XYZ file of C-alpha atoms in Angstrom:
332
model
C -40.661 -54.983 35.548
C -43.180 -53.768 33.338
C -44.998 -56.404 31.235
C -44.697 -56.620 27.497
C -48.028 -55.864 25.695
C -48.592 -57.141 22.146
C -50.514 -54.404 20.509
C -51.553 -56.638 17.589
C -53.259 -59.187 19.814
C -56.633 -58.817 21.683
C -56.422 -58.692 25.440
C -58.575 -61.779 25.660
C -60.868 -64.132 23.647
C -63.272 -66.728 24.947
C -66.634 -68.403 24.286
C -69.660 -68.706 26.369
C -73.464 -68.787 26.103
C -76.056 -65.981 26.177
C -79.638 -65.329 25.132
C -81.167 -63.734 22.138
C -84.854 -63.243 22.254
C -85.309 -66.003 24.730
C -83.006 -68.485 22.904
C -79.782 -69.703 24.382
C -77.006 -69.248 21.992
C -73.190 -69.726 21.681
C -71.448 -66.483 22.092
C -67.967 -65.274 20.990
C -66.386 -62.727 23.287
C -63.268 -60.596 22.544
C -61.571 -57.768 24.436
C -59.757 -55.309 22.302
C -56.623 -53.633 23.611
C -57.328 -49.877 23.061
C -56.267 -46.541 24.292
C -58.686 -46.862 27.237
C -61.642 -45.162 28.881
C -61.388 -41.290 28.790
C -62.896 -41.086 32.294
C -60.284 -43.380 33.727
C -57.625 -40.989 32.512
C -59.385 -38.023 34.246
C -60.642 -39.455 37.627
C -62.114 -42.933 37.036
C -64.618 -45.184 38.752
C -63.507 -46.355 42.160
C -63.741 -50.093 41.470
C -62.503 -50.223 37.768
C -59.121 -51.487 36.996
C -59.863 -52.404 33.298
C -57.546 -49.677 32.069
C -54.627 -52.017 32.842
C -55.538 -53.444 29.297
C -55.005 -50.127 27.619
C -52.180 -48.145 26.295
C -51.970 -44.758 24.424
C -49.795 -46.436 21.818
C -52.656 -48.337 20.193
C -53.348 -47.156 16.720
C -56.034 -48.039 14.156
C -53.694 -50.555 12.529
C -53.119 -52.281 15.703
C -56.821 -52.553 16.037
C -57.270 -54.116 12.646
C -54.543 -56.697 13.530
C -56.395 -57.511 16.762
C -59.510 -57.993 14.651
C -57.844 -60.395 12.350
C -56.596 -62.333 15.292
C -60.163 -62.522 16.657
C -61.581 -63.679 13.333
C -59.154 -66.650 13.285
C -60.967 -67.872 16.443
C -64.615 -66.979 15.307
C -66.696 -69.912 14.149
C -69.980 -68.336 13.311
C -71.365 -67.930 16.901
C -74.818 -66.446 16.832
C -73.757 -63.668 19.439
C -70.652 -61.632 19.463
C -69.564 -59.407 22.307
C -67.041 -56.757 21.817
C -65.417 -55.351 24.847
C -62.886 -52.541 25.322
C -61.477 -50.853 28.266
C -63.826 -47.969 27.666
C -66.530 -47.197 25.133
C -67.032 -48.699 21.665
C -68.875 -45.527 20.606
C -66.052 -43.083 21.686
C -64.374 -42.260 18.364
C -61.095 -41.392 20.270
C -60.982 -45.052 21.437
C -62.637 -46.851 18.422
C -62.509 -44.887 15.133
C -65.805 -45.050 13.078
C -64.074 -46.655 10.202
C -62.778 -49.452 12.387
C -66.194 -49.838 13.991
C -67.724 -50.501 10.549
C -65.060 -53.157 9.951
C -65.961 -54.949 12.967
C -69.707 -55.102 12.002
C -68.850 -56.246 8.469
C -66.373 -58.913 9.739
C -68.950 -60.615 11.930
C -71.452 -60.931 9.153
C -72.768 -64.380 10.541
C -73.641 -62.858 13.948
C -77.370 -62.354 14.734
C -76.458 -59.944 17.522
C -73.390 -57.897 18.252
C -73.156 -56.514 21.770
C -70.815 -53.757 22.832
C -70.315 -51.547 25.801
C -70.443 -47.714 26.014
C -70.578 -44.957 28.642
C -73.934 -43.101 28.548
C -72.552 -39.888 27.306
C -71.521 -41.433 23.892
C -75.034 -43.048 23.278
C -76.715 -40.280 21.267
C -79.017 -40.161 18.258
C -76.015 -38.940 16.290
C -73.630 -41.835 17.222
C -76.463 -44.354 16.714
C -77.421 -43.162 13.297
C -75.294 -45.548 11.339
C -75.007 -48.216 13.928
C -75.618 -51.819 12.490
C -79.084 -53.018 13.124
C -77.775 -56.246 14.891
C -76.328 -54.111 17.722
C -77.169 -54.317 21.418
C -75.592 -51.651 23.745
C -74.549 -52.308 27.263
C -74.316 -49.430 29.714
C -73.067 -49.496 33.207
C -75.520 -47.526 35.207
C -74.180 -49.218 38.383
C -76.871 -47.570 40.677
C -79.996 -45.491 40.071
C -79.238 -43.459 43.210
C -77.360 -40.180 42.384
C -75.536 -40.089 45.688
C -74.180 -43.571 45.185
C -73.152 -42.922 41.742
C -71.289 -39.704 42.690
C -69.907 -40.596 46.127
C -69.499 -44.383 46.158
C -68.615 -45.090 42.452
C -67.491 -41.700 40.996
C -69.085 -42.707 37.864
C -68.767 -39.361 35.989
C -72.251 -39.369 34.672
C -75.823 -38.933 35.966
C -79.002 -41.053 36.085
C -80.369 -38.332 33.725
C -77.470 -39.028 31.278
C -78.476 -42.686 31.433
C -82.080 -41.893 30.893
C -81.153 -39.898 27.733
C -79.037 -42.754 26.387
C -81.776 -45.294 27.094
C -84.268 -43.165 25.258
C -81.893 -42.792 22.298
C -81.626 -46.544 22.015
C -85.408 -46.995 22.212
C -85.952 -44.496 19.350
C -83.313 -46.343 17.325
C -84.863 -49.801 18.049
C -81.610 -50.946 19.590
C -81.955 -53.219 22.747
C -80.204 -52.059 25.957
C -78.363 -54.161 28.554
C -77.923 -52.448 31.684
C -75.168 -53.311 34.217
C -75.688 -52.635 37.976
C -72.988 -52.812 40.562
C -73.634 -54.860 43.864
C -71.916 -53.340 46.781
C -69.748 -50.371 45.759
C -67.401 -49.222 48.413
C -68.858 -47.265 51.493
C -72.185 -49.146 51.655
C -73.073 -51.609 54.175
C -74.078 -55.134 52.973
C -77.730 -54.400 53.708
C -77.673 -50.903 52.085
C -76.073 -52.483 48.950
C -78.677 -54.977 48.633
C -81.379 -52.476 48.885
C -79.621 -50.142 46.361
C -79.397 -52.888 43.820
C -82.980 -54.045 44.175
C -84.106 -50.452 43.791
C -81.871 -50.040 40.693
C -83.205 -53.204 39.116
C -86.696 -51.784 39.395
C -85.549 -48.526 37.811
C -83.339 -49.907 34.963
C -85.667 -52.805 33.885
C -88.187 -50.137 32.532
C -85.537 -49.195 29.865
C -83.710 -52.564 29.302
C -83.989 -55.819 27.398
C -81.744 -57.297 30.260
C -80.237 -56.202 33.328
C -76.910 -57.670 34.638
C -76.072 -57.608 38.291
C -72.246 -57.293 38.674
C -71.009 -57.914 42.214
C -67.963 -55.954 42.903
C -64.619 -57.729 42.411
C -61.442 -56.342 43.778
C -59.293 -55.175 40.816
C -55.638 -54.181 40.909
C -54.758 -50.532 41.280
C -58.212 -49.360 42.371
C -59.454 -47.457 45.399
C -61.497 -50.641 46.233
C -58.256 -52.598 46.448
C -56.756 -50.146 48.872
C -59.806 -50.458 51.115
C -59.751 -54.252 50.770
C -56.204 -54.523 51.819
C -56.588 -52.652 54.927
C -59.803 -54.489 55.995
C -62.175 -51.640 55.091
C -63.946 -53.486 52.301
C -65.246 -56.950 51.686
C -66.752 -58.078 48.343
C -70.484 -58.898 48.580
C -71.732 -62.172 50.049
C -73.271 -64.675 47.491
C -76.327 -64.715 49.880
C -76.717 -61.000 49.032
C -76.619 -61.818 45.313
C -79.208 -64.408 45.749
C -81.396 -61.939 47.739
C -81.070 -59.374 45.049
C -81.871 -61.668 42.262
C -84.845 -63.175 44.001
C -86.364 -59.866 44.897
C -85.440 -58.280 41.659
C -87.174 -61.040 39.606
C -90.484 -60.009 41.133
C -89.887 -56.333 40.202
C -88.578 -56.841 36.618
C -90.167 -57.801 33.449
C -86.939 -57.985 31.616
C -84.253 -60.712 31.783
C -82.300 -60.549 35.018
C -78.778 -62.164 35.032
C -75.511 -62.341 36.821
C -72.069 -63.726 35.700
C -69.786 -62.816 38.493
C -66.113 -62.204 37.874
C -63.967 -63.689 40.392
C -66.848 -65.562 42.050
C -65.971 -67.879 44.891
C -62.637 -65.997 45.628
C -61.606 -63.605 48.316
C -61.536 -60.845 45.717
C -64.923 -61.693 44.253
C -68.497 -62.339 45.531
C -68.259 -65.361 47.937
C -69.602 -67.043 51.047
C -67.560 -69.991 52.086
C -65.758 -72.892 50.550
C -68.589 -75.224 51.499
C -71.277 -73.516 49.510
C -69.778 -71.193 46.878
C -69.890 -73.530 43.973
C -73.441 -74.735 44.511
C -74.646 -71.124 44.857
C -72.643 -69.953 41.742
C -74.158 -72.845 39.789
C -77.713 -71.794 40.930
C -77.001 -68.180 39.860
C -75.924 -69.379 36.401
C -79.091 -71.521 36.095
C -81.219 -68.658 37.135
C -79.587 -66.400 34.553
C -80.832 -68.541 31.811
C -83.974 -69.963 33.183
C -85.350 -66.878 35.188
C -86.742 -69.239 37.781
C -86.218 -68.185 41.447
C -86.828 -71.733 42.492
C -83.265 -72.392 41.484
C -82.369 -70.823 44.876
C -84.801 -73.046 46.933
C -82.890 -75.448 49.095
C -79.745 -73.596 49.228
C -78.409 -74.064 52.710
C -75.236 -73.369 54.718
C -74.069 -72.501 58.126
C -72.623 -69.345 56.802
C -75.997 -67.910 56.117
C -76.562 -67.178 59.750
C -73.294 -65.300 59.758
C -74.459 -63.235 56.750
C -77.673 -62.481 58.559
C -75.853 -61.334 61.588
C -73.276 -59.238 59.851
C -76.069 -57.575 57.869
C -77.473 -56.344 61.258
C -74.088 -55.722 62.988
C -72.830 -53.315 60.202
C -75.829 -51.138 60.546
C -75.774 -51.153 64.354
C -72.072 -50.310 64.429
C -72.523 -47.629 61.690
C -69.585 -49.068 59.735
C -68.974 -50.522 56.166
C -65.725 -52.318 57.125
C -65.256 -56.081 56.985
C -66.601 -56.616 60.450
C -66.046 -60.341 60.314
C -62.412 -59.872 59.622
C -62.051 -58.258 63.089
C -64.820 -59.708 65.190
C -65.840 -63.046 63.718
C -64.898 -64.957 66.868
C -66.876 -62.557 68.984
C -70.114 -62.565 67.152
C -73.015 -64.614 68.226
C -75.246 -66.176 65.485
C -78.774 -67.351 65.883
C -78.681 -71.004 65.041
C -82.449 -71.555 64.913
């Protein structure tokens, strides 16, 4: 049975905290139900299932009704985040006239963050953008091969560079998303790829957000996960990336994992997941790698062993799912 979708109601609304120029502020977040990402309708990224919250039946009037619903919940938070299933700057998804209404409606906000694919971030599209804007772009990886083969992103690193330069010229801050552990990479290769990508993206960005892959419905990643050919990244891998990345980056480095501590999200074990996720949250605001000092759990030895075993075996599958009882871990 197909689910009923209310086209006049946002897909989600919640409140959280974020940072504006070093200040921790209350943040209002809404996801508009839209016609969806154009790339998803062609090929789509291998890990992305966000188009489940989209439908071609959405009109501009529906979007206005969603905005009205969102404004009923808005209480003057300093930061506003506007998410869609695709790109806020794609006029096929978000008409320019409605975009202006969004900016005008949130007149109390100091900063309005929205997401866009790189190809829509151009001098022309930025010409009349509200001065309070911050644009988030999902680069995912600074390695062209990973972008093309492991993510199927549909744009290149050079496209990201062009978008970043356009934002710099327009004096609009950039938040870059990086994907920790796309499919077909070993755990170790995924860590190295993300650390390298942090060093690259931080040159262009006010902030870099490391997003560990979570298994979303209807995706290639979910198919791999179901048959044991993919495991979401370990929390130990995320800690390693943030610790090493902090030393390489002058911009804010952060992570707010979706599904953290579940089998479909970044996780270690029940004994340590919450403590490590709490440390990641504190780090994201304080930028102090000492938040990770003292984190201990027996599963760390398993993570170390599996990092080596995957490389030795030449496989990216969830080795522990098949061989955990046969692996020997160094208990020193």
